[in-house]
mmCIF file of C-alpha atoms and ligand atoms in Angstrom:
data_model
loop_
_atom_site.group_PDB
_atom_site.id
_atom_site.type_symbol
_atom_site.label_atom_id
_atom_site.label_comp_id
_atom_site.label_asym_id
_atom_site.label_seq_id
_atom_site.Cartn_x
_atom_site.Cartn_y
_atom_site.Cartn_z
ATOM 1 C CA UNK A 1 -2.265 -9.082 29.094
ATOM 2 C CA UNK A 2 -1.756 -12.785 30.205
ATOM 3 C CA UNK A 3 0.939 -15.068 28.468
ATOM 4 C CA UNK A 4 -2.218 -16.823 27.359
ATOM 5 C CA UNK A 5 -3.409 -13.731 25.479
ATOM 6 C CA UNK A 6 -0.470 -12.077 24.349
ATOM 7 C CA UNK A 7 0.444 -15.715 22.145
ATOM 8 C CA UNK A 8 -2.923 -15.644 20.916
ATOM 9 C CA UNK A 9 -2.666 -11.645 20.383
ATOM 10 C CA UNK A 10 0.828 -12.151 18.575
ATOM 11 C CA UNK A 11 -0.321 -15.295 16.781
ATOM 12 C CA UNK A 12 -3.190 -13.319 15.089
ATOM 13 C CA UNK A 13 -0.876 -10.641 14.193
ATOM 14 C CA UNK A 14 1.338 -13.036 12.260
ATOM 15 C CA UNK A 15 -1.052 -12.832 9.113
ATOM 16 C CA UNK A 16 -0.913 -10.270 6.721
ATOM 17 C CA UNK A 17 -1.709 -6.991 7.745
ATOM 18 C CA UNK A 18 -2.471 -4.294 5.294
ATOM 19 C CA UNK A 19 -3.605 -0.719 6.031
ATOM 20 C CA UNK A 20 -4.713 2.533 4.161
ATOM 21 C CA UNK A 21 -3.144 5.543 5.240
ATOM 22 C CA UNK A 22 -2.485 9.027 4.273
ATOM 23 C CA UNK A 23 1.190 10.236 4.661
ATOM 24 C CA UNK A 24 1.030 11.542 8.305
ATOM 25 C CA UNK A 25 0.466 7.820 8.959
ATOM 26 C CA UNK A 26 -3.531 8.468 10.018
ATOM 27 C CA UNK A 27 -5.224 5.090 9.108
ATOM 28 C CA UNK A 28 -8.314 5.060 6.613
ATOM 29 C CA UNK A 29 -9.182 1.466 6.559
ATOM 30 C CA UNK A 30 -7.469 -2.035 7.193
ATOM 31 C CA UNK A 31 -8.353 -5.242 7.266
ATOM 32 C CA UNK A 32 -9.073 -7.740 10.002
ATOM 33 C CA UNK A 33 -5.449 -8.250 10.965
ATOM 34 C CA UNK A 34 -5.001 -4.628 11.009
ATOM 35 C CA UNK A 35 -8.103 -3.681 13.052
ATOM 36 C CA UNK A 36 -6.818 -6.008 15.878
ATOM 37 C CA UNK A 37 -3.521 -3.480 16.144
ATOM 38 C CA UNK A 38 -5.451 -0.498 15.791
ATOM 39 C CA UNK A 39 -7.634 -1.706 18.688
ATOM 40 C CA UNK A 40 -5.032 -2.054 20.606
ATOM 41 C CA UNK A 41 -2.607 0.482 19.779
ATOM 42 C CA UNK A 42 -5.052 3.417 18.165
ATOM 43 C CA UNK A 43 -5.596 5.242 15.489
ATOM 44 C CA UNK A 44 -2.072 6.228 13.816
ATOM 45 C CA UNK A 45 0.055 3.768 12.303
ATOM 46 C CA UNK A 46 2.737 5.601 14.354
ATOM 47 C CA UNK A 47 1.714 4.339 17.115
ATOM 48 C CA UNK A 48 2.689 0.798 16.558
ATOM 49 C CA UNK A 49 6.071 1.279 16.795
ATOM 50 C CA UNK A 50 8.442 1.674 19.996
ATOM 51 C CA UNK A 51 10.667 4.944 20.052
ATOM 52 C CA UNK A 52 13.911 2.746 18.184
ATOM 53 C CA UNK A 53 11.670 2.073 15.096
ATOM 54 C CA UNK A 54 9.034 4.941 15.143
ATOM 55 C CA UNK A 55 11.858 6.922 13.039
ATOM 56 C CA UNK A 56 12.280 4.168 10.772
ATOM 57 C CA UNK A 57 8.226 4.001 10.339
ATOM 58 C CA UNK A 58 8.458 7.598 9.504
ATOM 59 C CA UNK A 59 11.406 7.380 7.368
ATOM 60 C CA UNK A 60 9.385 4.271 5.116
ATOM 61 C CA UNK A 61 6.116 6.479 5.079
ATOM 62 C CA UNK A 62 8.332 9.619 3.612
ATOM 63 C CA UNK A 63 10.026 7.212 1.584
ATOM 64 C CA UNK A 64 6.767 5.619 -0.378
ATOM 65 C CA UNK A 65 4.704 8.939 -0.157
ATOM 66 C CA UNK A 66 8.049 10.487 -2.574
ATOM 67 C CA UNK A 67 8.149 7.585 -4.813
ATOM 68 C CA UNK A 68 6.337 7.108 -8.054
ATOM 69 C CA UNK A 69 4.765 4.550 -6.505
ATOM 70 C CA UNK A 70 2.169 6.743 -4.943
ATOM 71 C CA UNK A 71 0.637 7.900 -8.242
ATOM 72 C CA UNK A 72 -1.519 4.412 -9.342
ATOM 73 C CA UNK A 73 -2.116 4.356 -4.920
ATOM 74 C CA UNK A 74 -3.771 7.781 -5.535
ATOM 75 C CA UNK A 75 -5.670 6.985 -8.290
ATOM 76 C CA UNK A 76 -6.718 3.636 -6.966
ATOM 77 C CA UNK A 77 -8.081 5.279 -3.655
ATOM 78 C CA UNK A 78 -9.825 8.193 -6.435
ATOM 79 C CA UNK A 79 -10.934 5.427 -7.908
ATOM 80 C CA UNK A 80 -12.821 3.409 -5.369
ATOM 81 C CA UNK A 81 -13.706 6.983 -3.707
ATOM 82 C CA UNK A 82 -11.954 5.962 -0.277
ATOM 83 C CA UNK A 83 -10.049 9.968 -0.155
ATOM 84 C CA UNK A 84 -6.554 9.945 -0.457
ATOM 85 C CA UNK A 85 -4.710 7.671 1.251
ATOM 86 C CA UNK A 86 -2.085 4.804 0.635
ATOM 87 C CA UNK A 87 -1.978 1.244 0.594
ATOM 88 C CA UNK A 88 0.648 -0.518 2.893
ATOM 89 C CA UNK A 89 1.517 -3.992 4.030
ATOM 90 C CA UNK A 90 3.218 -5.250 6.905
ATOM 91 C CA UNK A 91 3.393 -8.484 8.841
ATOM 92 C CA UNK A 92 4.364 -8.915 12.321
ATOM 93 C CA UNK A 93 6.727 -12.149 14.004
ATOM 94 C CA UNK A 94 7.965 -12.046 17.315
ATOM 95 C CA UNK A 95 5.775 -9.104 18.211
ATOM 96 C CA UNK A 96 8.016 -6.849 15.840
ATOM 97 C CA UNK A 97 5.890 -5.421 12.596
ATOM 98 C CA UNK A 98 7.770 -5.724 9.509
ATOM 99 C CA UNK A 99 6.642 -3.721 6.372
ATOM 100 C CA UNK A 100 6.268 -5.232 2.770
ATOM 101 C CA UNK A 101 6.120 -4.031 -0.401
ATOM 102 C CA UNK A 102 2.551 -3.005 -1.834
ATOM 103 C CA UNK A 103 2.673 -1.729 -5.702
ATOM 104 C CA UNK A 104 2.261 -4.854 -7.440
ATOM 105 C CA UNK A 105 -1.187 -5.671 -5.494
ATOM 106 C CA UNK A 106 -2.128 -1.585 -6.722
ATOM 107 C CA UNK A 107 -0.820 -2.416 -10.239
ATOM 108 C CA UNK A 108 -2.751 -5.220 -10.749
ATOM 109 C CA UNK A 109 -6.479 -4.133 -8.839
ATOM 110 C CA UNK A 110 -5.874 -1.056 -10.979
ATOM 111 C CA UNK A 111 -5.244 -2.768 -13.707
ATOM 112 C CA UNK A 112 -8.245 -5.382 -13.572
ATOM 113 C CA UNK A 113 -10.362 -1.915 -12.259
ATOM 114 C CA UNK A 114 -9.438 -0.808 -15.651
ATOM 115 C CA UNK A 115 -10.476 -3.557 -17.430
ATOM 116 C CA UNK A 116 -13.547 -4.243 -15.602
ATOM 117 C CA UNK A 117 -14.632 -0.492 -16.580
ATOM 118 C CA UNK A 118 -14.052 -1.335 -20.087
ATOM 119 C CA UNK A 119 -16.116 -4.171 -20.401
ATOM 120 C CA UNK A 120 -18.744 -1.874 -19.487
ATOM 121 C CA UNK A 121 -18.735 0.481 -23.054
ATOM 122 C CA UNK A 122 -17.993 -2.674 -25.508
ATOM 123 C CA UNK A 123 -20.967 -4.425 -24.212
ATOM 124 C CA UNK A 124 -22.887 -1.393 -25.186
ATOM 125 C CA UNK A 125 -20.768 -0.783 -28.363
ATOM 126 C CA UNK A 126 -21.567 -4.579 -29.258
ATOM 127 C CA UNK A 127 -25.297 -4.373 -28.091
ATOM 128 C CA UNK A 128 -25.964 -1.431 -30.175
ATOM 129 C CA UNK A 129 -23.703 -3.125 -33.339
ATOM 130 C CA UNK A 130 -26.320 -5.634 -33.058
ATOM 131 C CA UNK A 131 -29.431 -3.813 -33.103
ATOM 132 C CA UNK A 132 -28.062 -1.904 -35.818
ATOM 133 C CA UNK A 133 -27.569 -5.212 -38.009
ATOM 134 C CA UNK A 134 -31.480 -6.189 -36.939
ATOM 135 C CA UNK A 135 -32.833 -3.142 -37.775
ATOM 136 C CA UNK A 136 -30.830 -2.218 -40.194
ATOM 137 C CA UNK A 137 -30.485 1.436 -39.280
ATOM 138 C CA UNK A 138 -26.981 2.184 -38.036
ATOM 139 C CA UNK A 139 -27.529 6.298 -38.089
ATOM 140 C CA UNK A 140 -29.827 5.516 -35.305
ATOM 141 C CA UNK A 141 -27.375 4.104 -32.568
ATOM 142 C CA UNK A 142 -23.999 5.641 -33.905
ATOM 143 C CA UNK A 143 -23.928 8.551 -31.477
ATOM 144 C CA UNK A 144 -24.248 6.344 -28.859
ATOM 145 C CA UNK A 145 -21.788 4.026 -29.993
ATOM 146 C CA UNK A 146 -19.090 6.790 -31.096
ATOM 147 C CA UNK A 147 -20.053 8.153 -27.222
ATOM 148 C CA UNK A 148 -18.883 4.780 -26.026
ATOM 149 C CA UNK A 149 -15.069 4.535 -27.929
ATOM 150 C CA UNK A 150 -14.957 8.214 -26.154
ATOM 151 C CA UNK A 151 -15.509 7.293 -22.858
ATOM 152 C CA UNK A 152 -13.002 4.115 -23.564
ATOM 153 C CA UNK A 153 -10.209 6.492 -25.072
ATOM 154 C CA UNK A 154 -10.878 8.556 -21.513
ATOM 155 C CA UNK A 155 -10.371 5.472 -19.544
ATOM 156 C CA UNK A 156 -7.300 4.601 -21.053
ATOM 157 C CA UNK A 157 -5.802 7.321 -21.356
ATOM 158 C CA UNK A 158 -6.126 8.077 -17.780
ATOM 159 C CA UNK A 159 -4.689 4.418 -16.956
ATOM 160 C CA UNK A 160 -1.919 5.261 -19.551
ATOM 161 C CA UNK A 161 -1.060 8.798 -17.681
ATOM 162 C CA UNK A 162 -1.251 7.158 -14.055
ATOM 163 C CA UNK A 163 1.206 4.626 -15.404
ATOM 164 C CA UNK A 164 4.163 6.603 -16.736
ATOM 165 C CA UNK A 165 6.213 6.718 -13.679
ATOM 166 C CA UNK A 166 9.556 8.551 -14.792
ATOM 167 C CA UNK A 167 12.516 6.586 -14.047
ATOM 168 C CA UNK A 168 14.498 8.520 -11.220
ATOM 169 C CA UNK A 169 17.198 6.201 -11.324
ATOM 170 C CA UNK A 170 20.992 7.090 -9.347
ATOM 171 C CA UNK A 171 24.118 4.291 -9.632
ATOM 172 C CA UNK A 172 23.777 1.684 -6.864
ATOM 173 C CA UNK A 173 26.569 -1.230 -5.902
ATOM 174 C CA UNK A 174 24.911 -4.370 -7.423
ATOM 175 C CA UNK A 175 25.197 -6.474 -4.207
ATOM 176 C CA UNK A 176 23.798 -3.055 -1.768
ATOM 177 C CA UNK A 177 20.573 -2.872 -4.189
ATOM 178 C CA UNK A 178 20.790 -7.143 -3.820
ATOM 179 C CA UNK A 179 20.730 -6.791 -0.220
ATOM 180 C CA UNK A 180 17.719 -4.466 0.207
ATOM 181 C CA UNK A 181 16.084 -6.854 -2.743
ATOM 182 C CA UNK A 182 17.143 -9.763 -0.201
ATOM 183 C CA UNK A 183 14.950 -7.996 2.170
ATOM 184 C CA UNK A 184 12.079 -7.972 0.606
ATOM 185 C CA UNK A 185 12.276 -11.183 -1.322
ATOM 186 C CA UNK A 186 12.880 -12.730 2.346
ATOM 187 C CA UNK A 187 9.913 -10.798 3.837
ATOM 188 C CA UNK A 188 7.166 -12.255 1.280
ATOM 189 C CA UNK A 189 8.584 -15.576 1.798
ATOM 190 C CA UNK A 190 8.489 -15.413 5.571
ATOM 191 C CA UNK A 191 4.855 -14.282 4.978
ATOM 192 C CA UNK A 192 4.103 -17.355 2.953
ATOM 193 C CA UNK A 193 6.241 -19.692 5.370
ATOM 194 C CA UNK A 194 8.421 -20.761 2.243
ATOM 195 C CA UNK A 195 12.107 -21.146 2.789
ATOM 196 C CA UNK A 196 14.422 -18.445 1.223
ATOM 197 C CA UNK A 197 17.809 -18.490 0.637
ATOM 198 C CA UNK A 198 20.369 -16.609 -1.535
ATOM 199 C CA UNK A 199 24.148 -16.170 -2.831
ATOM 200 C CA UNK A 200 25.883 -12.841 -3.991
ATOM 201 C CA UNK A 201 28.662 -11.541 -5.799
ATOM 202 C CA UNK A 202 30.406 -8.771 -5.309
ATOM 203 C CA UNK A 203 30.748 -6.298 -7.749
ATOM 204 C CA UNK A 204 32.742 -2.652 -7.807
ATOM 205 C CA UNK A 205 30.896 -1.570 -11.008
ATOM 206 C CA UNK A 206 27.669 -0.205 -10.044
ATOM 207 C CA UNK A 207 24.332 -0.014 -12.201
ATOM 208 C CA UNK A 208 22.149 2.798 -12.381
ATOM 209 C CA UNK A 209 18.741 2.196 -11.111
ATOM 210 C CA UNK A 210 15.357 3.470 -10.058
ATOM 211 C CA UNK A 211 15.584 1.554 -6.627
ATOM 212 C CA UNK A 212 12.157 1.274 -6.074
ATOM 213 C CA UNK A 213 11.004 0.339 -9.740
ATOM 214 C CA UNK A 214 13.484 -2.601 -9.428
ATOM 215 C CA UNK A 215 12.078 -3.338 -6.154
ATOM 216 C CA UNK A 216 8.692 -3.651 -7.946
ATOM 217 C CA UNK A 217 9.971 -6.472 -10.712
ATOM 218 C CA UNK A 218 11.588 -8.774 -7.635
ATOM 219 C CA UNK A 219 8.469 -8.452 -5.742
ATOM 220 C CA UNK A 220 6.210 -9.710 -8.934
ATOM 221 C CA UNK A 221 8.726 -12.413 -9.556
ATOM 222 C CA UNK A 222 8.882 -13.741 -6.108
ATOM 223 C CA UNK A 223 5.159 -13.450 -5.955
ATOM 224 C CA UNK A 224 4.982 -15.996 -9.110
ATOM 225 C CA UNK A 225 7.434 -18.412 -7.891
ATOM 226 C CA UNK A 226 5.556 -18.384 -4.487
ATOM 227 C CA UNK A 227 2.280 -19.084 -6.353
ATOM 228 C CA UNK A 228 4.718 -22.159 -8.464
ATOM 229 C CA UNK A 229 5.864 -23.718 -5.074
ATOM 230 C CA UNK A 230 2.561 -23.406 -3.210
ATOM 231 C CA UNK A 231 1.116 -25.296 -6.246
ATOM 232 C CA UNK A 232 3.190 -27.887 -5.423
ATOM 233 C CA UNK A 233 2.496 -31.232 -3.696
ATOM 234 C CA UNK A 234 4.604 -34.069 -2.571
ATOM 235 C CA UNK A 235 7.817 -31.762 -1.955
ATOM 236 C CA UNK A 236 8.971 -28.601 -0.204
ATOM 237 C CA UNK A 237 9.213 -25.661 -1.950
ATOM 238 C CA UNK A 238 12.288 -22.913 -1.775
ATOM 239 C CA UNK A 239 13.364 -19.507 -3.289
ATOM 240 C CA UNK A 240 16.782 -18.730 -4.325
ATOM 241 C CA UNK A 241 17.930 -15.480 -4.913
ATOM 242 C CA UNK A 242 21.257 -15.005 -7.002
ATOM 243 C CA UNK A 243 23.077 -12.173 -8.083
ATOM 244 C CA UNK A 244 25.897 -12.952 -10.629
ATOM 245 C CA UNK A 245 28.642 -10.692 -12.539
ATOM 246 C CA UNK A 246 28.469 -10.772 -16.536
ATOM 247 C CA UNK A 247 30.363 -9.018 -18.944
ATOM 248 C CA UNK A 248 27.937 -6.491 -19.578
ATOM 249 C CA UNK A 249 26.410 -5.606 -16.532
ATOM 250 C CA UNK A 250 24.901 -7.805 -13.534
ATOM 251 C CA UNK A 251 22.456 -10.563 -13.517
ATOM 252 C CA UNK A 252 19.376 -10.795 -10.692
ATOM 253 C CA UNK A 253 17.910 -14.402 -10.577
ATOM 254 C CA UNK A 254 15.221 -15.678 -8.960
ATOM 255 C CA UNK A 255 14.758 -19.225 -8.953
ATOM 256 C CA UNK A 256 12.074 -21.645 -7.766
ATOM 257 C CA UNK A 257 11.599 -25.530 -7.160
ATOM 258 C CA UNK A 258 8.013 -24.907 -8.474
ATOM 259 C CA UNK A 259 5.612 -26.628 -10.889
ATOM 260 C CA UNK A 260 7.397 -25.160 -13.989
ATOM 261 C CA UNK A 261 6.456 -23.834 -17.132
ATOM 262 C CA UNK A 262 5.183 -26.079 -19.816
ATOM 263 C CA UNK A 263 6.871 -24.946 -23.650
ATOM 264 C CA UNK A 264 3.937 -23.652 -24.570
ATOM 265 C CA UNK A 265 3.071 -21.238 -21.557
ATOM 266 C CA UNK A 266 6.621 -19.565 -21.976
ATOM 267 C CA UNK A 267 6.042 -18.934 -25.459
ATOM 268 C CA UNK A 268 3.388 -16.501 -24.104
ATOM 269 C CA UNK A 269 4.511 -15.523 -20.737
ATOM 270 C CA UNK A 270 5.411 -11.490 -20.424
ATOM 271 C CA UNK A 271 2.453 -10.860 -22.772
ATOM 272 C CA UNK A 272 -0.006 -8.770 -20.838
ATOM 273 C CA UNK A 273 -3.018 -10.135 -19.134
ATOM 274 C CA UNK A 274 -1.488 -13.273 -19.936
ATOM 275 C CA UNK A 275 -2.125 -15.532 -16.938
ATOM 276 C CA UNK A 276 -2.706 -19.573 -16.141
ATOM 277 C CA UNK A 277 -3.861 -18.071 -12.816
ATOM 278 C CA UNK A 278 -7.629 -17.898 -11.838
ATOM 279 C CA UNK A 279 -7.176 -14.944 -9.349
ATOM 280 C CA UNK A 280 -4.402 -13.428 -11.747
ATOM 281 C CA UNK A 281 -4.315 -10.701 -14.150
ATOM 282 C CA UNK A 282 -1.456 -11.577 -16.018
ATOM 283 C CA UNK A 283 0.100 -8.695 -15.674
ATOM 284 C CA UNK A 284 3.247 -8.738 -13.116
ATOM 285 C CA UNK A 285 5.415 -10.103 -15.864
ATOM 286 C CA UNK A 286 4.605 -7.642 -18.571
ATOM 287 C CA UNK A 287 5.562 -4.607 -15.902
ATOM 288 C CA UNK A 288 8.207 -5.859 -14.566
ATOM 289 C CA UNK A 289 9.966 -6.571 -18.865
ATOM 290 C CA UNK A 290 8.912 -2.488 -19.356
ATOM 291 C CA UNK A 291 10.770 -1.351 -16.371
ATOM 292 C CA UNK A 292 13.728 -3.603 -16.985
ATOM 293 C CA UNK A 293 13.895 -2.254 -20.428
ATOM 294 C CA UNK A 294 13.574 1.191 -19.228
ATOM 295 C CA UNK A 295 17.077 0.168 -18.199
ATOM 296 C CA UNK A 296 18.130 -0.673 -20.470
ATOM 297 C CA UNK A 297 18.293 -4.295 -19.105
ATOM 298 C CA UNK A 298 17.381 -7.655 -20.548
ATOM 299 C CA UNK A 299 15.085 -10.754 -19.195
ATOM 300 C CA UNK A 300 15.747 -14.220 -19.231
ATOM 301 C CA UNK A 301 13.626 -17.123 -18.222
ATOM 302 C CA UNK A 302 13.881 -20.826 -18.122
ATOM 303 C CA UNK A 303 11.979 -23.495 -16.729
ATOM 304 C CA UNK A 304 12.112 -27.628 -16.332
ATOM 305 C CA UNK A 305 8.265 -28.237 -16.102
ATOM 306 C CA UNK A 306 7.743 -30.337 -12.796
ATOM 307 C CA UNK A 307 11.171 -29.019 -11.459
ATOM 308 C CA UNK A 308 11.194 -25.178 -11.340
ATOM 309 C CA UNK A 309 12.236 -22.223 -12.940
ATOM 310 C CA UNK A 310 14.501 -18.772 -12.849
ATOM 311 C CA UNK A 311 13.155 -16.122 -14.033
ATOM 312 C CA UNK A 312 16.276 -13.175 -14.270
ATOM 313 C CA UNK A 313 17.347 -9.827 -15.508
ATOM 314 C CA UNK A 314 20.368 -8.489 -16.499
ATOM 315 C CA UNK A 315 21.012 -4.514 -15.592
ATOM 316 C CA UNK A 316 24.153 -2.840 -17.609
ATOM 317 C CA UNK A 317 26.978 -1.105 -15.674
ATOM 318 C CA UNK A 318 27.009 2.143 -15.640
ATOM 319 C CA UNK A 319 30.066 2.702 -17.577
HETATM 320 N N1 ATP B 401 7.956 -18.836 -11.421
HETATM 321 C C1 ATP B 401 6.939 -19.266 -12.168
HETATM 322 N N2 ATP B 401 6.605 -20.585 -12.200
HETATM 323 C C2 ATP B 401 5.577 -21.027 -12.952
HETATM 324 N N3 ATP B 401 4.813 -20.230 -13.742
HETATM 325 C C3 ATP B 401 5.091 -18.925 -13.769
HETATM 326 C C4 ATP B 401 6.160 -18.360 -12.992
HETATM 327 N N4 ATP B 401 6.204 -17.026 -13.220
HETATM 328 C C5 ATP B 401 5.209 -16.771 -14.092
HETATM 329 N N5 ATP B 401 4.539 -17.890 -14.415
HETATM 330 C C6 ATP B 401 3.423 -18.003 -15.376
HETATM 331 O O1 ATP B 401 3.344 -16.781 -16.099
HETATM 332 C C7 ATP B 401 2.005 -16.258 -16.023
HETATM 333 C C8 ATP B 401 2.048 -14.755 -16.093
HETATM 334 O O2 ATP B 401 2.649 -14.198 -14.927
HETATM 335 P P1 ATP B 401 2.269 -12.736 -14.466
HETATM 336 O O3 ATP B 401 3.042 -12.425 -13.249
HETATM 337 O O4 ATP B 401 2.419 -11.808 -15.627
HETATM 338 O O5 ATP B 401 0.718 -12.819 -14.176
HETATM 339 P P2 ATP B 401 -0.025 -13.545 -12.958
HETATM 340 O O6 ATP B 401 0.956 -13.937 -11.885
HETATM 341 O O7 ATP B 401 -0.844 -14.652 -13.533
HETATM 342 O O8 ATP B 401 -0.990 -12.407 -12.437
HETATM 343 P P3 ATP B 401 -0.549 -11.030 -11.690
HETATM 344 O O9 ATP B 401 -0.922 -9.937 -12.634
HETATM 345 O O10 ATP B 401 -1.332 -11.026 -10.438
HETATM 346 O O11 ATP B 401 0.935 -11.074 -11.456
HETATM 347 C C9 ATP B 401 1.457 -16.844 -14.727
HETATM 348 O O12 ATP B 401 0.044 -16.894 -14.748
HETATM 349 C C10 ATP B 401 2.078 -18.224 -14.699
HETATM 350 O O13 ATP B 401 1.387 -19.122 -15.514
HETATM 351 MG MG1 MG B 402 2.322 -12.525 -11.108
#
């Protein structure tokens, strides 16, 4: 490849990448981005990486394919009939591929899958309430309409059982689960070209924690406060991760220069499907309170609308 080429090859490689894959690391389906490096380097998702980070590929894949994270994956790819395969992202900057978190985008296509297959039985349920009031015969349409709540109770159900992920949690140094949380925070900003910083304190009392369930709740927050700074204009946005010690355990903070939160939108914020967003689903912030609670952890948020806001959670020692 000329110099020529390989900038443009690299340059085209710096947007998001995002593949389906089943645990061997065999690629189902990716998008534009991803076609470009399985043109080039094949079929397996293996086969991206040099010898030096083909273990560390490996080691990720096993990683995810263990976690709980892999049930709603599953039952997305049952869902939209693709076979069973896995959802990853990645990015790649100075020709090295970096991979990124991927639950919260499952969550929340699950989630809207769910709620898009539910609209289907009320508007029967409500058609058939209606021609019941016209006619005045509701014998006539009740089996159909009793068949309908079934087939919702099914639906939800199944969303219900795909989303009780038991919490395998093990005690982790506050400022070594900060670091890989650092990580990931920095990764989504890097793929948003948003400037990232953070400040940590050190703590000897660790917390116990499902690693990657708290991985999920940083990854939906950062996601908002991306979405608050790139609704900015006029000023350059930033992230600030902070990790502080309290008496009762240790605080995670993620703050933003964003738009802010008006009084009336936190009032509401955390409820689910609660969103000012039109591509959102409103339901990042209602996850991410559950798991936190799971821990037996508390949330805090606070916002100056036109300034910013920090959104944190507080995780209790372990003794
Ligand atoms: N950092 C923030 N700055 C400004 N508004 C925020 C911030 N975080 C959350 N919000 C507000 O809270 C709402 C709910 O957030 P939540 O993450 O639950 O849903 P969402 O981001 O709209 O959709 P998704 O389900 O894709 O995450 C958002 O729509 C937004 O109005
Ligand atoms: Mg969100």
């Amino acid at each position: 490849m000329s110099v020529t080429e390989r900038n443009l090859f690299e340059n085209q490689l710096s947007m998001e990448i995002r593949f389906s894959l089943t645990s061997e690391g065999k690629i189902l389906s990716c998008n534009k981005n991803g076609q470009i490096l399985a043109d080039r380097f094949g079929n397996s998702f293996l086969d991206f990486f040099d010898e030096q980070f083909m273990q560390e590929a490996m080691d990720y894949l096993k990683s995810v394919t263990e976690s709980s994270e892999v049930i709603p994956a599953l039952l997305h790819d049952r869902l939209s009939g693709n076979g069973v395969g896995t959802l990853y992202n990645g990015f790649c900057k100075n020709g090295t591929l970096f991979l990124a978190g991927f639950q919260t985008q499952l969550m929340t296509r699950l989630a809207s899958e769910l709620v898009h297959e539910l609209r289907n039985p009320l508007t029967v349920i409500k058609g058939f309430f209606q021609l019941s009031s016209l006619t005045q015969d509701f014998y006539k349409y009740q089996g159909v309409i009793m068949s309908e709540i079934d087939r919702m109770h099914l639906l939800l159900e199944s969303f219900l059982k795909s989303c009780k992920n038991e919490l395998k949690t093990k005690p982790v140094l506050p400022d070594k689960l900060s670091s890989q949380l650092i990580a990931l925070m920095a990764s989504e900003c890097t793929m948003r070209r948003v400037p990232f910083d953070y400040d940590v304190a050190f703590s000897e009392n660790a917390c116990n924690v499902d690693i990657s369930m708290i991985k999920q709740v940083i990854l939906n927050l950062t996601r908002n406060a991306l979405d608050a700074v790139e609704a900015l204009s006029g000023r350059t946005g930033q992230l600030f991760f902070r990790g502080t010690i309290e008496p009762d355990g240790y605080r995670f903070a993620v703050e933003d220069n964003g738009i802010g939160i008006e009084n009336h939108v936190l009032k509401k914020m955390g409820q689910p499907f609660f969103t000012t967003k039109s591509s959102g689903n409103g339901i990042g912030l209602s996850l991410s309170k559950k798991i936190v609670a799971e821990h037996g952890g508390s949330f805090c948020m606070s916002s100056v609308p036109g300034h910013g806001t920090t959104i944190s959670f507080l995780l209790p020692f372990a003794s």
